[in-house]
N, CA, C and O atoms as a printed pandas DataFrame, in Angstrom:
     atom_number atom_name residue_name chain_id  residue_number  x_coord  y_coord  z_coord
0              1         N          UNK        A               1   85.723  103.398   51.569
1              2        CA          UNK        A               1   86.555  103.084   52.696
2              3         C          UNK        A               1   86.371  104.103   53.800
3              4         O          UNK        A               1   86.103  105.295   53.648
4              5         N          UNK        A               2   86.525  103.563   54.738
5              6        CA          UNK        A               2   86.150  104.275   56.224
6              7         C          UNK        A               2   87.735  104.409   56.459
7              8         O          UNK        A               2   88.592  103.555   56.687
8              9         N          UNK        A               3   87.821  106.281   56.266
9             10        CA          UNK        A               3   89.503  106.895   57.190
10            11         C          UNK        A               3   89.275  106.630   58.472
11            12         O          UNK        A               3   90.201  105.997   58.980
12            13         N          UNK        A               4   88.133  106.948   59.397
13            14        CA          UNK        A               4   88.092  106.760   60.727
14            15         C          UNK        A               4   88.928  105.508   61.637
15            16         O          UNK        A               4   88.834  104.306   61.388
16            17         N          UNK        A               5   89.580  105.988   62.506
17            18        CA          UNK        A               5   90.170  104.537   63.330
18            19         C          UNK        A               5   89.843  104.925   64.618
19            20         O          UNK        A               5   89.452  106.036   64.978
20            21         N          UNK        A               6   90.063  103.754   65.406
21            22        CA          UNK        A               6   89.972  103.922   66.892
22            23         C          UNK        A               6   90.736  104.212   67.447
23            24         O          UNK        A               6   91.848  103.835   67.080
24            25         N          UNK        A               7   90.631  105.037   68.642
25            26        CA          UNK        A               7   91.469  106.154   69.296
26            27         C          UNK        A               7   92.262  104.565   70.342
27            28         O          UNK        A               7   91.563  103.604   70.662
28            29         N          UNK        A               8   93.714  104.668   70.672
29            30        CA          UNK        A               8   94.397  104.261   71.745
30            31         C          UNK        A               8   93.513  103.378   73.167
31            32         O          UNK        A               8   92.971  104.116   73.990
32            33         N          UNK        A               9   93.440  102.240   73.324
33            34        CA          UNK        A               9   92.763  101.867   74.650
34            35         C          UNK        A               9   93.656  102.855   75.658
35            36         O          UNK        A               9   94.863  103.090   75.619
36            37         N          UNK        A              10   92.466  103.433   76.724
37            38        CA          UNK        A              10   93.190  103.847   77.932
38            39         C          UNK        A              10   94.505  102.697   78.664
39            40         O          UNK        A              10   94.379  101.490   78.870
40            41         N          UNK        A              11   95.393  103.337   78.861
41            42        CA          UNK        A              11   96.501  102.752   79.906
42            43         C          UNK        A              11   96.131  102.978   81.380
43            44         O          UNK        A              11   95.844  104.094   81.813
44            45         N          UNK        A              12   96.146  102.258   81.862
45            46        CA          UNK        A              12   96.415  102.316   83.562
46            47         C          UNK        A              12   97.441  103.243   83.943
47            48         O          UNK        A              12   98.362  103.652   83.236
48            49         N          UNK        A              13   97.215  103.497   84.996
49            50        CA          UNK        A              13   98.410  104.227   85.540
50            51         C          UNK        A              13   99.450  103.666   85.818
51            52         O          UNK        A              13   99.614  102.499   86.173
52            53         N          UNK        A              14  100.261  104.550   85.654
53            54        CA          UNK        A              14  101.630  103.656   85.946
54            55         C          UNK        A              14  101.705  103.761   87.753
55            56         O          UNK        A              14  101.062  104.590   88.398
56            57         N          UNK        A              15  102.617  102.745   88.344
57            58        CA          UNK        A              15  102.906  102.785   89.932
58            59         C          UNK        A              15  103.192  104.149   90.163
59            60         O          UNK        A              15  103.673  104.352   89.048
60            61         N          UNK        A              16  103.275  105.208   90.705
61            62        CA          UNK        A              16  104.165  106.096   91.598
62            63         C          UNK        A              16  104.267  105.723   92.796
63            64         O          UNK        A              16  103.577  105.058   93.568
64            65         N          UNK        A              17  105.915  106.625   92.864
65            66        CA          UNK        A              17  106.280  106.445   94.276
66            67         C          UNK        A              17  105.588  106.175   95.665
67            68         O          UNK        A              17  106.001  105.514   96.618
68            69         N          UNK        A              18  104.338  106.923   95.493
69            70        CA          UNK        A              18  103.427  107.148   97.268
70            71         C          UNK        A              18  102.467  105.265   96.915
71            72         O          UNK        A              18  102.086  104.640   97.905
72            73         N          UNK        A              19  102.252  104.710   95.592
73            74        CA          UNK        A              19  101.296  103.827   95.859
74            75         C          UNK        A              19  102.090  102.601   95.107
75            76         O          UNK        A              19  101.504  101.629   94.631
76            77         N          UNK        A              20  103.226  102.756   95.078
77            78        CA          UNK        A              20  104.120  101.444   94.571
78            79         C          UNK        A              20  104.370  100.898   96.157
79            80         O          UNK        A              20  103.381  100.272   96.537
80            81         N          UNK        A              21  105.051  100.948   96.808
81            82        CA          UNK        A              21  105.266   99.960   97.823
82            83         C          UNK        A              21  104.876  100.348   99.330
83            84         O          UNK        A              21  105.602  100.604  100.290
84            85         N          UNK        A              22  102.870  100.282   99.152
85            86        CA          UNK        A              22  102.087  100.003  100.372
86            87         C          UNK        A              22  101.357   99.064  100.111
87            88         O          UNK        A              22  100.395   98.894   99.362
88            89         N          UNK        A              23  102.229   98.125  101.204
89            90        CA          UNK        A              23  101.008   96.840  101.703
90            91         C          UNK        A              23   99.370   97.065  101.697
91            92         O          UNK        A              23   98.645   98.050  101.844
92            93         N          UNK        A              24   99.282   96.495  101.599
93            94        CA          UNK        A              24   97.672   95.939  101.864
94            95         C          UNK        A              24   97.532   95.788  103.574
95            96         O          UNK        A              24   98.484   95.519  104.307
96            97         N          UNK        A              25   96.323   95.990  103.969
97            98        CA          UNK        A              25   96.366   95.755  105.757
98            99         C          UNK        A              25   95.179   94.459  105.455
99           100         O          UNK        A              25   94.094   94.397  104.877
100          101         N          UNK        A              26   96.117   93.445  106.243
101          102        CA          UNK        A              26   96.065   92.157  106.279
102          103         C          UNK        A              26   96.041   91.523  107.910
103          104         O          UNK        A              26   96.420   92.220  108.852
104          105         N          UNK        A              27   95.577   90.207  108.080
105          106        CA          UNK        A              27   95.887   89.780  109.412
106          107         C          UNK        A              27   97.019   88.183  109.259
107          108         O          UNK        A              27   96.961   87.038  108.811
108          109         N          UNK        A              28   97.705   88.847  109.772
109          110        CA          UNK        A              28   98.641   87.777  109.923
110          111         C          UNK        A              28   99.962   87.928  109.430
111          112         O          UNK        A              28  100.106   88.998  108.836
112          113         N          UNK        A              29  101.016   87.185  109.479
113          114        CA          UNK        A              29  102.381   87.656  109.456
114          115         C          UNK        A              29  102.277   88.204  107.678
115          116         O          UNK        A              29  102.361   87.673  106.570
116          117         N          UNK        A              30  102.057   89.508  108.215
117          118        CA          UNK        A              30  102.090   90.035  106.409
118          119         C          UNK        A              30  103.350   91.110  106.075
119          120         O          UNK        A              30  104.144   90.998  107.008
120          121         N          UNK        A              31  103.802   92.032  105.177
121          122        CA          UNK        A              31  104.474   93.317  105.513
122          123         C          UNK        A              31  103.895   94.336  106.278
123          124         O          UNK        A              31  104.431   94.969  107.187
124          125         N          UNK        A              32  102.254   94.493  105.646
125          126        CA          UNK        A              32  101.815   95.389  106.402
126          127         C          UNK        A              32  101.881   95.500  107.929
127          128         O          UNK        A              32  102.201   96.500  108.572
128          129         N          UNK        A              33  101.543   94.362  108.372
129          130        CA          UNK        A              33  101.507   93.874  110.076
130          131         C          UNK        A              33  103.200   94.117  110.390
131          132         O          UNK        A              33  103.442   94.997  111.216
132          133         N          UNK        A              34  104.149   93.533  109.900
133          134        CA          UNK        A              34  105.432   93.927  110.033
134          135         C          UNK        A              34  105.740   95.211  110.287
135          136         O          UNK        A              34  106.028   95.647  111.401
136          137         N          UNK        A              35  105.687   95.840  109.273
137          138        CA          UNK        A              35  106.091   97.505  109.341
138          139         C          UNK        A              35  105.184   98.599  110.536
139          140         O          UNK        A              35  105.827   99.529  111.024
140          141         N          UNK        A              36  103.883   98.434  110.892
141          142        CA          UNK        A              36  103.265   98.802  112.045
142          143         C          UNK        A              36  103.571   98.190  113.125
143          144         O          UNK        A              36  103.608   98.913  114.120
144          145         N          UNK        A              37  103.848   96.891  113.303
145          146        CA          UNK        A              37  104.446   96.653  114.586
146          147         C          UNK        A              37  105.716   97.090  114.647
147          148         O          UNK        A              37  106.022   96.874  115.820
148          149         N          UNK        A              38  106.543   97.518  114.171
149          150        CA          UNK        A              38  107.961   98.040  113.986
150          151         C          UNK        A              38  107.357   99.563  114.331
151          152         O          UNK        A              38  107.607   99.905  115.486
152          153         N          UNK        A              39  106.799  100.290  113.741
153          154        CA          UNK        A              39  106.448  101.343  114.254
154          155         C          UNK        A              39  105.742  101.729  115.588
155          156         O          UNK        A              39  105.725  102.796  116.202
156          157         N          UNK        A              40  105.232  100.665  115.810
157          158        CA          UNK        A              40  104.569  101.152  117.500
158          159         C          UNK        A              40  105.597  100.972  118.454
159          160         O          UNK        A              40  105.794  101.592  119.500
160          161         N          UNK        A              41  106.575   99.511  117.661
161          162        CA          UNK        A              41  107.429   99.235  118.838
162          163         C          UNK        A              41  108.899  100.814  118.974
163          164         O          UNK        A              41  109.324  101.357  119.994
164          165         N          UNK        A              42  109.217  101.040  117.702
165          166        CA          UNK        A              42  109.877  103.002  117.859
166          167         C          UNK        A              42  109.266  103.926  118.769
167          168         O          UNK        A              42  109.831  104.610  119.623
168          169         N          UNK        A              43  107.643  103.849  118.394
169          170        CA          UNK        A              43  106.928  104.787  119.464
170          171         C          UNK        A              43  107.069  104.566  121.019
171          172         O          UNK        A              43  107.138  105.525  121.789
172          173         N          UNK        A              44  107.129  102.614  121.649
173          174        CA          UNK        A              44  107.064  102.567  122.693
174          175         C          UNK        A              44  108.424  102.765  123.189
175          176         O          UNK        A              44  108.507  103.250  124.318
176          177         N          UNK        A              45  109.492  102.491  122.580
177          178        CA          UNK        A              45  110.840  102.914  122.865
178          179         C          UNK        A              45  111.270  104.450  123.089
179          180         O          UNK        A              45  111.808  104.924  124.090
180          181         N          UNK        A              46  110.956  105.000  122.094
181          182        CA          UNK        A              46  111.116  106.529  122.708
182          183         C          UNK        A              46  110.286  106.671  123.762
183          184         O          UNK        A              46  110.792  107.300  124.690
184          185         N          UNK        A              47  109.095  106.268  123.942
185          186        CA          UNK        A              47  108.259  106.576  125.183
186          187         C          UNK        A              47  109.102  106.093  126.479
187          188         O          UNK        A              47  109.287  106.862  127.423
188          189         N          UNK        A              48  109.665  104.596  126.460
189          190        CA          UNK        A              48  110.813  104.488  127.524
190          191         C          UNK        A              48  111.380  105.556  127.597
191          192         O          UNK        A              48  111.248  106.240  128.613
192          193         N          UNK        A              49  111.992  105.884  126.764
193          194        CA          UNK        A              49  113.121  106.602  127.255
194          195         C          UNK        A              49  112.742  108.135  127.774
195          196         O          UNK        A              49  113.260  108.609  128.785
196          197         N          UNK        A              50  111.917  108.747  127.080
197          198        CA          UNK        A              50  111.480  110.059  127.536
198          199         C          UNK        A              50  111.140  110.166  128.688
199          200         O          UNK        A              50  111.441  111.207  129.272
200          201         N          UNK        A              51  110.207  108.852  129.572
201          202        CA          UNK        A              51  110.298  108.116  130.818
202          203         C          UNK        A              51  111.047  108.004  131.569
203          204         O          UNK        A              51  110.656  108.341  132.686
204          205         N          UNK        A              52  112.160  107.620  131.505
205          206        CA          UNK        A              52  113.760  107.516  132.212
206          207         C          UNK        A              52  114.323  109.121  132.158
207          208         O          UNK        A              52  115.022  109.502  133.097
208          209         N          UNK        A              53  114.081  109.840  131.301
209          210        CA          UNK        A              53  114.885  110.750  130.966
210          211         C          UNK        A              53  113.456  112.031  132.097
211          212         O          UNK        A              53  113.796  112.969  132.818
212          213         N          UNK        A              54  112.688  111.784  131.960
213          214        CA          UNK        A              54  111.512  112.763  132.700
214          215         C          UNK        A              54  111.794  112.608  133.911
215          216         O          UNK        A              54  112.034  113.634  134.549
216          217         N          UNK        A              55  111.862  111.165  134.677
217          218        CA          UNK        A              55  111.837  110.467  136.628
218          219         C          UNK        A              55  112.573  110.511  136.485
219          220         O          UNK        A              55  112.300  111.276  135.560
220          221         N          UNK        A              56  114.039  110.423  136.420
221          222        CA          UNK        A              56  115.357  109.997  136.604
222          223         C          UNK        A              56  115.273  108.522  136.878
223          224         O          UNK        A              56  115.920  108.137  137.851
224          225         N          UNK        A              57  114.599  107.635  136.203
225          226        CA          UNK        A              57  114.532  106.128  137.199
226          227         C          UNK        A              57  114.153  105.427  136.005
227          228         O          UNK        A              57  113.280  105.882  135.266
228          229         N          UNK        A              58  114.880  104.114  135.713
229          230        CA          UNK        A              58  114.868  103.265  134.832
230          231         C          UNK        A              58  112.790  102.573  134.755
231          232         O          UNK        A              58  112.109  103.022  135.677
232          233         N          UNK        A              59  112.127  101.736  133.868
233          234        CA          UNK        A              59  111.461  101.466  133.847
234          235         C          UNK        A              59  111.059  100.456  134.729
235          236         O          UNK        A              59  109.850  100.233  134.664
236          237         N          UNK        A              60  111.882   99.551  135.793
237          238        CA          UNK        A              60  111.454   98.630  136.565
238          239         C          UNK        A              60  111.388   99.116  137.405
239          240         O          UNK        A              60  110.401   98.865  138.097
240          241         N          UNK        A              61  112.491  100.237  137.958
241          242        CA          UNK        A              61  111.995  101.166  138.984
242          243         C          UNK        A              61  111.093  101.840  139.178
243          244         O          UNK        A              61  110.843  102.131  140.348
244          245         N          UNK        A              62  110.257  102.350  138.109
245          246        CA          UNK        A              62  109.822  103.456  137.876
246          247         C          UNK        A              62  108.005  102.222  138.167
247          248         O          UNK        A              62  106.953  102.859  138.214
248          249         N          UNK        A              63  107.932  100.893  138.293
249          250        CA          UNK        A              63  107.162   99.868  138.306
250          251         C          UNK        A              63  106.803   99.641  138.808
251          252         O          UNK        A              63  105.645   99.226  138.849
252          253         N          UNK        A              64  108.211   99.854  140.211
253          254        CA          UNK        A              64  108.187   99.594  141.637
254          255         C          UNK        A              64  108.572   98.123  141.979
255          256         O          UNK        A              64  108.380   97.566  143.059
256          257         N          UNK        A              65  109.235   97.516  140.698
257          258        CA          UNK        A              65  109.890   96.400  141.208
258          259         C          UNK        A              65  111.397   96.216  141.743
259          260         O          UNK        A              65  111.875   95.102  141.959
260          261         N          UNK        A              66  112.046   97.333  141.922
261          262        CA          UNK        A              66  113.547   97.381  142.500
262          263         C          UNK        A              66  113.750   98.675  143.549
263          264         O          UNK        A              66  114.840   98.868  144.088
């Protein structure tokens, strides 16, 4: 009789935190596309405002339409 046995198949990794919940970059109404357009649109909003807050003059003014 053969004592020898076979060692455990490797396991996969389990999810962690940093690679459990990132999208995939996709085209079209996906999460990924969601969550970056949500983020550029934060970036262009503070950019308003740092704008208004730099000229003293709202963004249509600042356009030259009022």
């Amino acid at each position: 009789m053969n004592s020898e046995t076979n060692p455990p198949a490797p396991q996969p990794p389990s999810p962690t935190p940093e690679t459990f919940n990132q999208p995939e970059p996709a085209f079209g109404w996906t999460p990924y596309a969601e969550q970056i357009n949500g983020r550029f649109a934060m970036v262009g909003f503070l950019g308003l405002l740092a704008l208004e807050f730099f000229t003293g003059q709202d963004f249509i003014t600042w356009l030259g339409f009022r």
